[in-house]
Coordinates of C-alpha atoms in Angstrom, one line a residue:
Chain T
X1 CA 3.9 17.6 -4.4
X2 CA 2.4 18.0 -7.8
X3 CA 3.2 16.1 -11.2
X4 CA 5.9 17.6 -13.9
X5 CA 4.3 18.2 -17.4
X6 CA 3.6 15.1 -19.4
X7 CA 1.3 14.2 -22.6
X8 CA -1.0 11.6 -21.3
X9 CA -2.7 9.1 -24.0
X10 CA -5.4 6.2 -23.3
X11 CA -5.3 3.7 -26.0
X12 CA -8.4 1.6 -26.8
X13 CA -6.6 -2.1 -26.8
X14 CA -2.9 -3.7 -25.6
X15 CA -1.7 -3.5 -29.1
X16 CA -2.3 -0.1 -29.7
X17 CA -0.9 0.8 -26.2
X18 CA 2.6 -1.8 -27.4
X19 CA 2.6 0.5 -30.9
X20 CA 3.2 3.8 -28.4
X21 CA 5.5 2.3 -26.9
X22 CA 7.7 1.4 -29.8
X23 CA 6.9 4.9 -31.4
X24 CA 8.5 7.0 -28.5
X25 CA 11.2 4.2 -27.9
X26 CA 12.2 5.1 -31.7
X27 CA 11.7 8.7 -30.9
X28 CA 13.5 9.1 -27.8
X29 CA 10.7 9.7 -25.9
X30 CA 10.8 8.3 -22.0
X31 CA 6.9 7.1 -21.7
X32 CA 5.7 5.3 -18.5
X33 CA 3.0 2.7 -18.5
X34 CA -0.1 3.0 -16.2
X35 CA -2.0 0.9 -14.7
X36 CA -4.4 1.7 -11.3
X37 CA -1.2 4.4 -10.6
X38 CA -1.6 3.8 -6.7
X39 CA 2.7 3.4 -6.7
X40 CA 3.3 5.4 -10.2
X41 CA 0.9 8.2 -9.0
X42 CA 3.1 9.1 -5.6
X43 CA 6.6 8.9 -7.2
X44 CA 5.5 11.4 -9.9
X45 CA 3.8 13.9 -7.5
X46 CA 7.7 13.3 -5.7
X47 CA 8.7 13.8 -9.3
X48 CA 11.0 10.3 -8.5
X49 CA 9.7 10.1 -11.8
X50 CA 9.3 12.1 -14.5
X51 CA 8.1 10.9 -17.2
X52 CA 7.4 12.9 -20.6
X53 CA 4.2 10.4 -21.8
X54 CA 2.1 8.7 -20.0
X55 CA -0.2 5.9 -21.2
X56 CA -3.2 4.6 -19.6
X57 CA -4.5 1.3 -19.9
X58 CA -7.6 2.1 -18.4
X59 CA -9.4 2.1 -21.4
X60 CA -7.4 -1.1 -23.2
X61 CA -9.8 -4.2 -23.2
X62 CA -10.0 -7.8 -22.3
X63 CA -7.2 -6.8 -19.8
X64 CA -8.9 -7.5 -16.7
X65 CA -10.3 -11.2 -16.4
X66 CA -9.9 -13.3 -13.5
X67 CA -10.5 -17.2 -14.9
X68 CA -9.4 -20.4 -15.0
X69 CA -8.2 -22.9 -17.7
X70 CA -6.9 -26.5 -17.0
X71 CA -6.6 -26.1 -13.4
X72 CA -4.3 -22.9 -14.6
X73 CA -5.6 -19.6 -12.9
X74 CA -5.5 -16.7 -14.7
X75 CA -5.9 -13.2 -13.7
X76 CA -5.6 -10.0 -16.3
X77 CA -3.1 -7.1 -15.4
X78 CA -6.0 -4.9 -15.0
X79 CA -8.0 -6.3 -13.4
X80 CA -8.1 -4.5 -9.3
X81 CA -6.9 -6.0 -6.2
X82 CA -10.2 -5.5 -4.7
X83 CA -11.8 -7.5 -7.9
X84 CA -9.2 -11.1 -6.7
X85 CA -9.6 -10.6 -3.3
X86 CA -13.2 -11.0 -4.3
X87 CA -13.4 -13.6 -6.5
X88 CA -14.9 -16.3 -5.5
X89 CA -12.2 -18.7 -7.6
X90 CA -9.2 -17.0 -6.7
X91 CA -10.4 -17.4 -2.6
X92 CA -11.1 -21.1 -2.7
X93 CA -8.6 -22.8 -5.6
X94 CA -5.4 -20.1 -4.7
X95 CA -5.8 -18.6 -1.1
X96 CA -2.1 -17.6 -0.8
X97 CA -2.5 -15.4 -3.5
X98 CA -5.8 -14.1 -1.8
X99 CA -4.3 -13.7 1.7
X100 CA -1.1 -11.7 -0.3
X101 CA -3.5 -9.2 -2.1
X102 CA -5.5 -8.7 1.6
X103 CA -1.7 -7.6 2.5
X104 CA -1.7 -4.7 -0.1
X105 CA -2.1 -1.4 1.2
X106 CA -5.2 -0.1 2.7
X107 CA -8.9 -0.5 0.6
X108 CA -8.6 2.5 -1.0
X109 CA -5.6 1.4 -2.9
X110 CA -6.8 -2.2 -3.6
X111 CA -10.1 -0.4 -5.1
X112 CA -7.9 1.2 -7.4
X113 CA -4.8 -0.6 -7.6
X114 CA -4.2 -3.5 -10.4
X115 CA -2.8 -7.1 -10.0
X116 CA -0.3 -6.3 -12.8
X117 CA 0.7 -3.2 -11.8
X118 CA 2.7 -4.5 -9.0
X119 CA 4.5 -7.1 -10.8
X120 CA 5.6 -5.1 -12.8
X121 CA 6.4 -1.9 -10.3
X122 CA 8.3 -5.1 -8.5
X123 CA 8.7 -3.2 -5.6
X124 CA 11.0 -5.5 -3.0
X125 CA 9.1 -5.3 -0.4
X126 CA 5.5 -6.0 -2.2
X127 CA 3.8 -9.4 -1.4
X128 CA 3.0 -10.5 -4.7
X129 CA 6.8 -11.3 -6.1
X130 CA 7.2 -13.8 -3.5
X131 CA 4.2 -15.1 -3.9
X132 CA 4.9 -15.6 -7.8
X133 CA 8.3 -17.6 -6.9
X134 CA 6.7 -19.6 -4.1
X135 CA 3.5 -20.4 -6.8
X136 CA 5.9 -20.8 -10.1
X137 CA 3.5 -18.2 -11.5
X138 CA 4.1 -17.0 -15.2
X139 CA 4.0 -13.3 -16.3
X140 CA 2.4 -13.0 -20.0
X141 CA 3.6 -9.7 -21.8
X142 CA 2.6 -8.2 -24.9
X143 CA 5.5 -6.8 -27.3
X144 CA 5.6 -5.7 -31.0
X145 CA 6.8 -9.3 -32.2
X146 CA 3.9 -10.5 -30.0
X147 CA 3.3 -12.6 -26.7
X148 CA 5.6 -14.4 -24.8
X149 CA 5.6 -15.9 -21.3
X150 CA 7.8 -15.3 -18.5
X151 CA 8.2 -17.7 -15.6
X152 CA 8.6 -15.6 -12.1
X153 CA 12.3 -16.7 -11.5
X154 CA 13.1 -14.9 -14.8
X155 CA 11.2 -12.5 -14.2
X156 CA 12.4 -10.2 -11.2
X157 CA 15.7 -8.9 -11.7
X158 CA 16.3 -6.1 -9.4
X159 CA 14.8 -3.2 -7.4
X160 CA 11.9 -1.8 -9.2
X161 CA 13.1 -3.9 -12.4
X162 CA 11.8 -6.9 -14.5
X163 CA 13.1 -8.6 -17.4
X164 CA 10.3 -7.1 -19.2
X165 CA 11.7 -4.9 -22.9
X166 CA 10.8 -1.3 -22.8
X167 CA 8.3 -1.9 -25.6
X168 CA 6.6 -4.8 -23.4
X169 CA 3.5 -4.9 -21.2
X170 CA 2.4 -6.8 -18.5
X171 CA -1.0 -8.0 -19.6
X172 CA -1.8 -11.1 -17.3
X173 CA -0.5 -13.6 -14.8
X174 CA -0.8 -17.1 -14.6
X175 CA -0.7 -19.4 -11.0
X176 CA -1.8 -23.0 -10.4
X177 CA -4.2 -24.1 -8.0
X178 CA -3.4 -24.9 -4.8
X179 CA -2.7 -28.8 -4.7
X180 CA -4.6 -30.4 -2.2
X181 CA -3.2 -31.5 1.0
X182 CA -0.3 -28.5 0.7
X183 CA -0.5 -25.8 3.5
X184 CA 0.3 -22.1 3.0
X185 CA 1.1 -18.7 4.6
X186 CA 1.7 -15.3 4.4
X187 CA 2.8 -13.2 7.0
X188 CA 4.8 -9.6 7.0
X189 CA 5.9 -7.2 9.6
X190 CA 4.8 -3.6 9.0
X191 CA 5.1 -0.7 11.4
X192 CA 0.9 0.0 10.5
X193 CA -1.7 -1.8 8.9
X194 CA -1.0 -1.2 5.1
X195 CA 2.5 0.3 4.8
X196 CA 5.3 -2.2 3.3
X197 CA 6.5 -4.8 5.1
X198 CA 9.8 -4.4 6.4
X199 CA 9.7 -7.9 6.0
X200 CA 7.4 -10.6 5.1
X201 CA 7.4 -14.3 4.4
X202 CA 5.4 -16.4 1.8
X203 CA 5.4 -20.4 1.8
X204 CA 4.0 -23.5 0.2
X205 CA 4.2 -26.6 2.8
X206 CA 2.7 -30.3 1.6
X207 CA 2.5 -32.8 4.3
X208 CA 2.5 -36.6 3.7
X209 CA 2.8 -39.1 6.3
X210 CA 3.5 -36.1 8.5
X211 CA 6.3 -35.3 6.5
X212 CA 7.7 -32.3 4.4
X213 CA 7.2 -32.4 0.8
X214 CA 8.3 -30.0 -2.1
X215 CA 8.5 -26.8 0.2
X216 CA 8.9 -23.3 -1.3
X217 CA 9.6 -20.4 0.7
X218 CA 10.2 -17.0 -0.2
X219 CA 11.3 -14.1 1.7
X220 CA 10.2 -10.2 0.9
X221 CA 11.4 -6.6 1.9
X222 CA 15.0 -8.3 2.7
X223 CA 17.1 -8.3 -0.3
X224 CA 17.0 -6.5 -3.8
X225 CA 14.0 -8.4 -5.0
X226 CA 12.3 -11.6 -3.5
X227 CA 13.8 -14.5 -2.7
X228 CA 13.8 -18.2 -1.8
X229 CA 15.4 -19.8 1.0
X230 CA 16.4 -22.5 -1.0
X231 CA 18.5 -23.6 2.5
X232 CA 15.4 -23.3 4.6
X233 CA 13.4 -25.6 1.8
X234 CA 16.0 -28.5 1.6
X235 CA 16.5 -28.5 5.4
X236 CA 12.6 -29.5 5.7
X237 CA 12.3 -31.8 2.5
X238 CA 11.5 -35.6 3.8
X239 CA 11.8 -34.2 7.8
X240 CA 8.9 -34.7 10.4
X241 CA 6.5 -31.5 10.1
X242 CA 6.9 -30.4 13.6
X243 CA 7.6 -27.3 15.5
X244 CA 11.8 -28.8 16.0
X245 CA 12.1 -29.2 11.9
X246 CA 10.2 -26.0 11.6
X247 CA 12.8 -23.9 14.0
X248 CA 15.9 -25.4 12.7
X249 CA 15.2 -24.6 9.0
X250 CA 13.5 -20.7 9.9
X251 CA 17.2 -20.5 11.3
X252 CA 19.3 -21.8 8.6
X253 CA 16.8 -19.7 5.9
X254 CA 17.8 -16.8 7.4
X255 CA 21.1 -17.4 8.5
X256 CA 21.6 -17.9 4.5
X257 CA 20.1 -14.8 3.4
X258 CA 22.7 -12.1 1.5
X259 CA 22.9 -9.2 4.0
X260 CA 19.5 -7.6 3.9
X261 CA 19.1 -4.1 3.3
X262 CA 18.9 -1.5 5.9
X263 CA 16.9 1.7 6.5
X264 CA 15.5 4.3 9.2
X265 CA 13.1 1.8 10.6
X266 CA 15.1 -1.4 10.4
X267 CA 18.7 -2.6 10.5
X268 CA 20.2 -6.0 8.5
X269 CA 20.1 -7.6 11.1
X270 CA 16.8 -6.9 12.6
X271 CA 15.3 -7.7 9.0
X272 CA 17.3 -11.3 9.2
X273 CA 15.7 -11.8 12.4
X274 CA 12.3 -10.8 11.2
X275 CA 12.8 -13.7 8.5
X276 CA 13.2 -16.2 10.9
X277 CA 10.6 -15.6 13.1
X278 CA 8.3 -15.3 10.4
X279 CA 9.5 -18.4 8.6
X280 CA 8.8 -20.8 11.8
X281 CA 5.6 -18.8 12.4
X282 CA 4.4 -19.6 8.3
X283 CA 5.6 -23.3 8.5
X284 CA 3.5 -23.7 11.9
X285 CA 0.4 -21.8 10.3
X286 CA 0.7 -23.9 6.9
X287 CA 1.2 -27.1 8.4
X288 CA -2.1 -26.3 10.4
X289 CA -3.9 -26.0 7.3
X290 CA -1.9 -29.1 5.3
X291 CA -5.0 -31.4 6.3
X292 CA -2.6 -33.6 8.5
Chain B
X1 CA 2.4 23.1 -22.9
X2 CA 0.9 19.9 -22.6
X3 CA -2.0 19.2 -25.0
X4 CA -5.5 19.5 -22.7
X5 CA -8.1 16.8 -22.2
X6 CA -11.8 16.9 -21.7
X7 CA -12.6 15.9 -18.6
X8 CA -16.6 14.6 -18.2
X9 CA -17.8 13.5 -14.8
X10 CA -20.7 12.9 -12.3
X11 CA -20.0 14.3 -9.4
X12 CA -23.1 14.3 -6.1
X13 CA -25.7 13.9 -9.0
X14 CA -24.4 16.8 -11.7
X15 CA -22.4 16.6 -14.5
X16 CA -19.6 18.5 -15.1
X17 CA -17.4 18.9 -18.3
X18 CA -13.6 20.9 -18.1
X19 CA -10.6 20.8 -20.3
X20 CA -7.6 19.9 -18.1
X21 CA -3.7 19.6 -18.2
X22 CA -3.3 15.3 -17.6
X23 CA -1.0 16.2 -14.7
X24 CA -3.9 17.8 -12.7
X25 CA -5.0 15.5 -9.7
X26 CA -8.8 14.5 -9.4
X27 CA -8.5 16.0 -5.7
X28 CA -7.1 19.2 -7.2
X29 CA -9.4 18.8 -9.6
X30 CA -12.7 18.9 -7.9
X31 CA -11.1 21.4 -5.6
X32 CA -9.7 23.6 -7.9
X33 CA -12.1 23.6 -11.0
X34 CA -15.1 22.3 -9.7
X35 CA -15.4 24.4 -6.3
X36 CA -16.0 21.6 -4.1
X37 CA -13.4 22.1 -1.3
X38 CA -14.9 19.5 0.9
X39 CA -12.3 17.0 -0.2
X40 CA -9.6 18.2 1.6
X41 CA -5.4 17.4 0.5
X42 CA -3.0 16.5 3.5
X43 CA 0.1 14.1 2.1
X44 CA -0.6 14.1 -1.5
X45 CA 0.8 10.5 -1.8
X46 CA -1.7 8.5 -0.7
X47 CA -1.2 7.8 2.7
X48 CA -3.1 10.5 5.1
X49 CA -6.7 9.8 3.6
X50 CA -8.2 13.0 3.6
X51 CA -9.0 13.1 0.0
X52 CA -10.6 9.8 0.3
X53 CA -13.6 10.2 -2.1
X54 CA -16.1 7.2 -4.0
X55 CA -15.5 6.6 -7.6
X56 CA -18.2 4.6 -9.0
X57 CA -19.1 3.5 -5.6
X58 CA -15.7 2.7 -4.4
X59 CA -13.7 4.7 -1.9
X60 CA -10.1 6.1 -3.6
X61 CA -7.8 8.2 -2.7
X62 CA -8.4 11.3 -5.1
X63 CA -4.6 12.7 -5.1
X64 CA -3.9 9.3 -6.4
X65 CA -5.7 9.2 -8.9
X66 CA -5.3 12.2 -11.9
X67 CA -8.4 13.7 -13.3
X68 CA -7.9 12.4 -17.1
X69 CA -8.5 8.9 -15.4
X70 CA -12.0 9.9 -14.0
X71 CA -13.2 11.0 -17.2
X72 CA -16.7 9.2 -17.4
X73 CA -17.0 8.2 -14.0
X74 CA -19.7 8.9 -11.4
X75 CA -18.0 10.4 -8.1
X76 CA -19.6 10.9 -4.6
X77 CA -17.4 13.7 -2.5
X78 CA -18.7 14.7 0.9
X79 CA -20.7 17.1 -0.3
X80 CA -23.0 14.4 -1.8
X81 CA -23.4 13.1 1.9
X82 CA -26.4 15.8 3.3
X83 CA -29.6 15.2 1.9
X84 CA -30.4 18.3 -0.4
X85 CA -34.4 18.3 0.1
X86 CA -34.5 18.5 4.0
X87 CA -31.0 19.9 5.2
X88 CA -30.2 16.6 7.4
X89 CA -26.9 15.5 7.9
X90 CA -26.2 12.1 6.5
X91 CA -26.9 9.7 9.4
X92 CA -22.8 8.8 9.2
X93 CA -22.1 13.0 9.8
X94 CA -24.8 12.6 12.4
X95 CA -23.3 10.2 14.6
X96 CA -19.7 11.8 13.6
X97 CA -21.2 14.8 15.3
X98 CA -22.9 12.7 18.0
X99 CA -19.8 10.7 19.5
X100 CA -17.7 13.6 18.8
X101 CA -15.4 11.9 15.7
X102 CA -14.0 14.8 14.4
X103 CA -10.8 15.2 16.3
X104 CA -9.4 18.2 14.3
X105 CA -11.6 17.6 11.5
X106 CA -9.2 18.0 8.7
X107 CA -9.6 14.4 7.7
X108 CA -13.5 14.1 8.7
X109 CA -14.3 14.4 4.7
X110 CA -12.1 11.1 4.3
X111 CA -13.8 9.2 7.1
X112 CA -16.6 9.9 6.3
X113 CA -16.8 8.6 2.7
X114 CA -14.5 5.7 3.8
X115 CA -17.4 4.4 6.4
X116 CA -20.3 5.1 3.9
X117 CA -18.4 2.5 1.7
X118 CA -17.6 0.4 4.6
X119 CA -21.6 0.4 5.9
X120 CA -22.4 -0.2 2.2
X121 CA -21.0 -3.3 2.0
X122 CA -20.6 -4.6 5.5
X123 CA -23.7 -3.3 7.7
X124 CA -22.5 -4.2 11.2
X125 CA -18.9 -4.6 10.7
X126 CA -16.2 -5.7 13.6
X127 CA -14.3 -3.8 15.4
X128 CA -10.9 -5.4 13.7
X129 CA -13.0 -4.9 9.9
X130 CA -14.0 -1.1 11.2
X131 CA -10.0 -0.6 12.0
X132 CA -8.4 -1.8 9.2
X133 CA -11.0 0.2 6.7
X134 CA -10.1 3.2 8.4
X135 CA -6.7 3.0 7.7
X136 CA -5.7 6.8 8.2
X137 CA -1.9 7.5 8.9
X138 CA -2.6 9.6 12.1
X139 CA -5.4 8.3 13.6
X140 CA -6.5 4.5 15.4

């Protein structure tokens, strides 16, 4: 349970720390980013992975800001878990995204964990990817032709994979506020407080006239990456927000789902039913707190 | 062989400097180079909390965290916890002692330094708040 060999570097600024990572891609090197290191730091004590560099961005400025611009909330890859589920802003303008980092892990690992890090980790069954599709959140990354922005839907692409280059970090995302009169939840299922969720659900529900609006739903810890139930959504939009609407669409979601993964602790199937049950539980919470 | 970095920290009040491979863990590190073998090592991935420790101020699991990283910081280990001048116990060892908390006592170091941060911010916390800071694989 001890790390393999590797050359470790802590550049001063993003740039810099994009410039290492186009030297060692020319040079054949295989360098790993770092962030807070609370996933990278167990997979290389495993030696899961094995990288021969390792760059810190510890020490890389202006990469930890939590703000907001234009109603547009913007939080910096660095900055920790324990710093959002602080913040003031992030807790009363966004309080999906503050109930998902309250998900992560235990303290210990919020204290040192970063927001960034586990977008791009993208572990399937991490709360924050299905919060990004359920928010339309945007990923900024930093390459050597400069920024660019990624919109969440583009952004996941499979386990423990983005659409990020090689030579590209993560170095903030970007979420709306919460629109008033639009309920939310987040719920998982997790053998113990802290460990992944062997599944979990994230939602967006406005209510008008007690009916549905625009809802987004995503599912985590089911499939490859986080998903919408795109089903589940369009058999609520325009429907009475009630406990009957709520039931049929949690079943349709997950009746919809591709065939969920399976491990020790929980079968396809079980994981499908998890989804569904969590789905009618979310809708019933959100439309609680939809202000009708 | 893997170029060395100097490693600078604050650890209970003293500073300490060492040259170190960048693999090394900060739990191996103050174990191994520093002599404090208070912060104990159970899983090694994060999960058990033994070798929960405070880096400036906050509690972290020190086999997540490698010993290049800490470079600068101030750290607090459970050694920090007895008051030096008279002997005491830390009022958190005392009542650990009192209502018998140590179990085994293998992971005592890591509760120890997780309630300090607990009682730090959150004086009279729940019981809910109290279990899900403790967070320890085998325990609650």
């Amino acid at each position: 349970m001890k790390p393999a060999s590797f050359d470790y570097y802590s550049p001063a600024s993003a740039d810099e720390a994009v410039a290492l990572l186009q030297k060692f891609e020319d040079d054949g090197v295989d360098a790993k980013i770092v962030a807070g290191g609370q996933s990278l730091m167990p997979m290389l004590a495993m030696r899961v992975a094995r990288p021969e560099a390792l760059i810190d961005l510890r020490r890389a400025v202006g990469l930890d800001h939590i703000g907001e611009n234009n109603g547009v909330i913007a939080v910096g890859a660095m900055a920790s878990k324990s710093a959002a589920e602080e913040s003031p802003l992030i807790r009363a303008k966004q309080p999906l995204f503050h109930a998902a980092t309250r998900l992560v892990g235990h303290r210990q690992i919020r204290n040192r964990g970063s927001v960034g890090g586990s977008f791009a980790h993208a572990d399937p069954a991490s709360e924050y990817p299905a919060v990004a599709l359920v928010l339309g959140m945007e990923m900024k990354v930093l390459g050597p032709s400069g920024p660019r922005l990624i919109p969440a839907d583009e952004f996941f692409v499979t386990y423990m994979t983005t659409s990020m280059e090689s030579t590209e970090i993560l170095t903030e995302v970007r979420m709306p506020a919460l629109p008033a009169g639009t309920g939310w939840a987040i719920q998982e299922f997790a053998r113990r407080n802290g460990d992944l969720a062997l599944a979990g659900v994230a939602l967006t529900l406005p209510v008008a006239g007690g009916k549905c609006g625009d809802v987004r739903i995503a599912a985590f810890g089911v499939n490859a990456t986080a998903v919408r139930l795109t089903i589940a959504e369009e058999a609520l939009r325009g429907q009475p927000a009630d406990q009957t609407s709520f039931a049929r669409a949690a079943a349709a979601g997950a009746q919809a789902l591709e065939e969920p993964m399976t491990c020790l602790h929980a079968s396809a199937e079980y994981r499908r039913h998890l989804v569904q049950t969590l789905t009618a539980r979310c809708l019933a919470e959100a439309a609680g707190r939809s202000g009708h | 062989m893997t170029k060395k970095h100097t490693v600078r920290v604050d650890v209970n009040g003293t500073t300490y400097e060492r040259e170190v491979e960048p693999r090394l863990t900060l739990a191996d590190f103050l174990r191994h180079e520093l002599h404090l073998g208070g912060t104990h090592v159970g899983c090694e991935h994060g999960i058990c909390g033994a070798c929960t420790i405070l880096i400036d101020g906050r509690s972290a699991r020190s086999c997540l965290t490698l010993a290049v990283q800490a470079d600068g910081a101030q750290i607090t280990t459970v050694e920090g916890l007895r008051n030096r001048e008279t002997g005491h116990l830390h009022p958190i060892q005392q009542a650990f002692v009192d209502a018998h908390g140590q179990q085994c006592g293998f992971c005592t170091p890591g509760f120890l330094m997780t309630t300090l941060e607990l009682l730090e911010h959150n004086p009279s916390p729940s019981e809910e708040e109290i279990r899900s800071s403790a967070s320890k694989a085998h325990r609650w």
